[in-house]
PDB file of C-alpha atoms in Angstrom:
ATOM      1  CA  MET T1274      -0.313  -0.039  -0.267  1.00 79.00           C
ATOM      2  CA  PHE T1275       2.732   2.217   0.900  1.00 69.00           C
ATOM      3  CA  LYS T1276       4.729   1.603  -2.079  1.00 73.00           C
ATOM      4  CA  ARG T1277       1.870   2.515  -4.112  1.00 76.00           C
ATOM      5  CA  ILE T1278       0.897   5.680  -2.744  1.00 77.00           C
ATOM      6  CA  LEU T1279       4.839   6.635  -2.914  1.00 59.00           C
ATOM      7  CA  SER T1280       4.511   5.858  -6.502  1.00 64.00           C
ATOM      8  CA  ARG T1281       1.916   7.528  -7.383  1.00 67.00           C
ATOM      9  CA  VAL T1282       3.215  10.665  -5.534  1.00 59.00           C
ATOM     10  CA  VAL T1283       6.699  10.425  -7.370  1.00 54.00           C
ATOM     11  CA  SER T1284       4.835   9.701 -10.891  1.00 57.00           C
ATOM     12  CA  LEU T1285       2.985  13.209  -9.964  1.00 54.00           C
ATOM     13  CA  LEU T1286       5.917  15.138  -9.084  1.00 53.00           C
ATOM     14  CA  LEU T1287       7.497  13.845 -12.297  1.00 54.00           C
ATOM     15  CA  VAL T1288       4.842  14.727 -14.598  1.00 54.00           C
ATOM     16  CA  ALA T1289       4.245  18.069 -12.485  1.00 51.00           C
ATOM     17  CA  SER T1290       8.055  19.163 -12.661  1.00 54.00           C
ATOM     18  CA  ILE T1291       8.405  18.218 -16.622  1.00 59.00           C
ATOM     19  CA  PHE T1292       5.144  20.470 -17.272  1.00 52.00           C
ATOM     20  CA  LEU T1293       6.921  23.468 -15.194  1.00 51.00           C
ATOM     21  CA  VAL T1294      10.058  23.269 -17.361  1.00 47.00           C
ATOM     22  CA  GLY T1295       7.976  22.948 -20.346  1.00 46.00           C
ATOM     23  CA  CYS T1296       6.136  26.172 -19.617  1.00 45.00           C
ATOM     24  CA  SER T1297       9.138  28.266 -18.275  1.00 42.00           C
ATOM     25  CA  ALA T1298      11.019  28.312 -21.530  1.00 44.00           C
ATOM     26  CA  ASN T1299       8.532  31.711 -22.789  1.00 42.00           C
ATOM     27  CA  VAL T1300      11.375  33.245 -24.311  1.00 41.00           C
ATOM     28  CA  PRO T1301      12.435  31.379 -27.786  1.00 44.00           C
ATOM     29  CA  GLN T1302      16.302  31.008 -28.457  1.00 60.00           C
ATOM     30  CA  GLY T1303      18.273  33.881 -27.457  1.00 72.00           C
ATOM     31  CA  LEU T1304      15.780  36.605 -27.424  1.00 85.00           C
ATOM     32  CA  SER T1305      15.212  38.620 -24.706  1.00 88.00           C
ATOM     33  CA  GLY T1306      11.704  39.384 -25.161  1.00 89.00           C
ATOM     34  CA  ASP T1307      12.318  43.295 -25.893  1.00 92.00           C
ATOM     35  CA  TYR T1308      11.396  43.687 -29.415  1.00 94.00           C
ATOM     36  CA  ARG T1309      13.613  46.565 -30.461  1.00 95.00           C
ATOM     37  CA  GLU T1310      16.741  44.725 -28.688  1.00 94.00           C
ATOM     38  CA  ASP T1311      15.908  41.682 -30.290  1.00 95.00           C
ATOM     39  CA  THR T1312      15.556  42.793 -33.819  1.00 96.00           C
ATOM     40  CA  ILE T1313      18.910  44.461 -33.497  1.00 95.00           C
ATOM     41  CA  ALA T1314      20.288  41.503 -32.156  1.00 94.00           C
ATOM     42  CA  VAL T1315      18.986  39.306 -34.942  1.00 95.00           C
ATOM     43  CA  VAL T1316      19.911  41.788 -37.472  1.00 96.00           C
ATOM     44  CA  GLU T1317      23.533  41.811 -36.407  1.00 94.00           C
ATOM     45  CA  SER T1318      23.665  37.895 -36.274  1.00 92.00           C
ATOM     46  CA  LEU T1319      22.362  37.316 -39.755  1.00 94.00           C
ATOM     47  CA  ARG T1320      24.970  40.049 -41.024  1.00 94.00           C
ATOM     48  CA  THR T1321      27.575  37.903 -39.164  1.00 91.00           C
ATOM     49  CA  ALA T1322      26.196  34.754 -40.786  1.00 90.00           C
ATOM     50  CA  LEU T1323      25.941  36.387 -44.153  1.00 92.00           C
ATOM     51  CA  ASP T1324      29.448  37.747 -44.003  1.00 91.00           C
ATOM     52  CA  LEU T1325      31.238  34.470 -43.407  1.00 89.00           C
ATOM     53  CA  PRO T1326      33.003  33.028 -46.545  1.00 89.00           C
ATOM     54  CA  ASP T1327      31.445  30.077 -48.219  1.00 83.00           C
ATOM     55  CA  ASP T1328      34.336  27.627 -47.336  1.00 85.00           C
ATOM     56  CA  SER T1329      34.418  28.778 -43.803  1.00 85.00           C
ATOM     57  CA  PRO T1330      33.821  25.693 -41.374  1.00 87.00           C
ATOM     58  CA  ASP T1331      31.571  27.531 -39.092  1.00 87.00           C
ATOM     59  CA  LYS T1332      29.220  28.466 -42.125  1.00 85.00           C
ATOM     60  CA  SER T1333      26.779  25.553 -41.529  1.00 85.00           C
ATOM     61  CA  ALA T1334      26.529  26.085 -37.879  1.00 88.00           C
ATOM     62  CA  ALA T1335      25.751  29.819 -38.687  1.00 87.00           C
ATOM     63  CA  GLN T1336      23.227  28.792 -41.231  1.00 88.00           C
ATOM     64  CA  ALA T1337      21.677  26.562 -38.331  1.00 88.00           C
ATOM     65  CA  GLU T1338      21.611  29.150 -35.856  1.00 90.00           C
ATOM     66  CA  ALA T1339      20.089  31.850 -38.238  1.00 90.00           C
ATOM     67  CA  LYS T1340      17.295  29.287 -39.053  1.00 91.00           C
ATOM     68  CA  GLY T1341      16.495  29.015 -35.723  1.00 92.00           C
ATOM     69  CA  LEU T1342      16.558  32.862 -34.876  1.00 93.00           C
ATOM     70  CA  ILE T1343      14.680  33.234 -37.719  1.00 94.00           C
ATOM     71  CA  ASN T1344      11.722  30.551 -36.360  1.00 94.00           C
ATOM     72  CA  SER T1345      12.054  32.269 -32.946  1.00 94.00           C
ATOM     73  CA  TYR T1346      11.840  35.784 -34.151  1.00 95.00           C
ATOM     74  CA  ILE T1347       8.985  35.376 -36.428  1.00 94.00           C
ATOM     75  CA  SER T1348       6.878  32.944 -33.820  1.00 93.00           C
ATOM     76  CA  ARG T1349       7.407  35.463 -31.056  1.00 93.00           C
ATOM     77  CA  TYR T1350       6.583  38.655 -32.434  1.00 94.00           C
ATOM     78  CA  ARG T1351       3.877  38.015 -35.598  1.00 93.00           C
ATOM     79  CA  ARG T1352       0.976  37.722 -32.835  1.00 92.00           C
ATOM     80  CA  ASP T1353       1.498  40.785 -31.232  1.00 91.00           C
ATOM     81  CA  ALA T1354      -0.788  43.024 -33.299  1.00 91.00           C
ATOM     82  CA  LYS T1355       1.096  46.306 -32.373  1.00 91.00           C
ATOM     83  CA  ILE T1356       4.590  45.093 -33.139  1.00 93.00           C
ATOM     84  CA  SER T1357       3.501  42.944 -36.511  1.00 91.00           C
ATOM     85  CA  GLY T1358       1.858  46.067 -37.963  1.00 92.00           C
ATOM     86  CA  SER T1359       5.025  48.296 -37.638  1.00 94.00           C
ATOM     87  CA  GLN T1360       7.200  49.144 -40.562  1.00 95.00           C
ATOM     88  CA  SER T1361      10.273  47.606 -39.003  1.00 95.00           C
ATOM     89  CA  PHE T1362       8.469  44.262 -38.393  1.00 96.00           C
ATOM     90  CA  MET T1363       6.996  44.242 -41.783  1.00 96.00           C
ATOM     91  CA  THR T1364      10.308  44.962 -43.295  1.00 96.00           C
ATOM     92  CA  MET T1365      12.221  42.391 -41.156  1.00 96.00           C
ATOM     93  CA  ALA T1366       9.402  39.631 -41.907  1.00 96.00           C
ATOM     94  CA  THR T1367      10.347  40.444 -45.376  1.00 96.00           C
ATOM     95  CA  ALA T1368      14.005  40.168 -45.053  1.00 96.00           C
ATOM     96  CA  LEU T1369      13.538  36.731 -43.108  1.00 96.00           C
ATOM     97  CA  ASN T1370      11.428  35.059 -45.482  1.00 96.00           C
ATOM     98  CA  GLY T1371      13.748  35.870 -48.395  1.00 95.00           C
ATOM     99  CA  LEU T1372      16.715  34.300 -46.080  1.00 94.00           C
ATOM    100  CA  ALA T1373      14.732  31.460 -44.822  1.00 93.00           C
ATOM    101  CA  SER T1374      13.293  30.590 -48.228  1.00 93.00           C
ATOM    102  CA  HIS T1375      16.998  30.269 -49.872  1.00 92.00           C
ATOM    103  CA  TYR T1376      18.098  28.383 -46.654  1.00 89.00           C
ATOM    104  CA  ASN T1377      15.257  25.772 -47.249  1.00 90.00           C
ATOM    105  CA  SER T1378      15.163  25.389 -51.055  1.00 91.00           C
ATOM    106  CA  SER T1379      18.767  25.515 -51.789  1.00 85.00           C
ATOM    107  CA  PRO T1380      20.810  25.028 -48.280  1.00 80.00           C
ATOM    108  CA  ASN T1381      24.199  23.634 -49.861  1.00 82.00           C
ATOM    109  CA  ARG T1382      24.213  26.737 -52.302  1.00 88.00           C
ATOM    110  CA  PRO T1383      25.865  30.117 -51.466  1.00 89.00           C
ATOM    111  CA  ILE T1384      23.379  33.198 -50.816  1.00 90.00           C
ATOM    112  CA  PRO T1385      23.636  34.989 -54.178  1.00 92.00           C
ATOM    113  CA  ASP T1386      24.691  38.509 -54.061  1.00 93.00           C
ATOM    114  CA  LYS T1387      21.343  39.848 -55.313  1.00 95.00           C
ATOM    115  CA  LEU T1388      19.720  38.464 -52.170  1.00 94.00           C
ATOM    116  CA  LYS T1389      22.862  39.580 -49.771  1.00 95.00           C
ATOM    117  CA  LYS T1390      22.470  43.122 -51.015  1.00 96.00           C
ATOM    118  CA  ARG T1391      18.696  43.156 -50.953  1.00 96.00           C
ATOM    119  CA  LEU T1392      18.736  41.867 -47.232  1.00 96.00           C
ATOM    120  CA  GLU T1393      21.657  44.495 -46.316  1.00 96.00           C
ATOM    121  CA  GLN T1394      19.384  47.314 -47.747  1.00 97.00           C
ATOM    122  CA  GLU T1395      16.576  45.879 -45.799  1.00 97.00           C
ATOM    123  CA  PHE T1396      18.315  45.455 -42.747  1.00 97.00           C
ATOM    124  CA  LYS T1397      19.118  49.426 -43.323  1.00 97.00           C
ATOM    125  CA  GLN T1398      15.664  50.147 -43.423  1.00 97.00           C
ATOM    126  CA  ILE T1399      14.541  48.137 -40.261  1.00 96.00           C
ATOM    127  CA  GLU T1400      17.391  50.368 -38.384  1.00 96.00           C
ATOM    128  CA  ILE T1401      15.923  53.689 -39.647  1.00 96.00           C
ATOM    129  CA  ALA T1402      12.275  52.543 -38.879  1.00 95.00           C
ATOM    130  CA  LEU T1403      13.430  51.028 -35.440  1.00 95.00           C
ATOM    131  CA  ARG T1404      14.733  54.702 -34.741  1.00 94.00           C
ATOM    132  CA  ARG T1405      11.680  56.377 -35.929  1.00 93.00           C
ATOM    133  CA  GLU T1406       9.455  54.001 -33.806  1.00 91.00           C
ATOM    134  CA  SER T1407      11.299  54.719 -30.795  1.00 87.00           C
ATOM    135  CA  ALA T1408      11.033  58.443 -31.291  1.00 82.00           C
ATOM    136  CA  ALA T1409       7.272  58.620 -31.937  1.00 70.00           C
TER     137      ALA T1409
END
């Protein structure tokens, strides 16, 4: 009888701890929860990944990290109506969609110069929009 009760209590504690650990991860992969800071950090991280030479041994790790950041960033901020309607978010989503599309369709091919130039232009527009939005 005692073993049975103890077994159920231990099982209940295990389930509760697994549930609590799963719920505690409310900030996805490296994001702080501050939209402006996260946007700047993601832009800088993506610039670093884009600037790596194609023959760099860190290229695949940087690509995987970029894909994770893209997914985390979009899933965190697209549901917030105030943020998702901002110019900076719309431009950021466009840039992230373009890069994610390349990573998903041709992960082993180098990023075309045309795409790199477009992404850099969009990153600059994002930074300008963030400054404008924070001043408003």
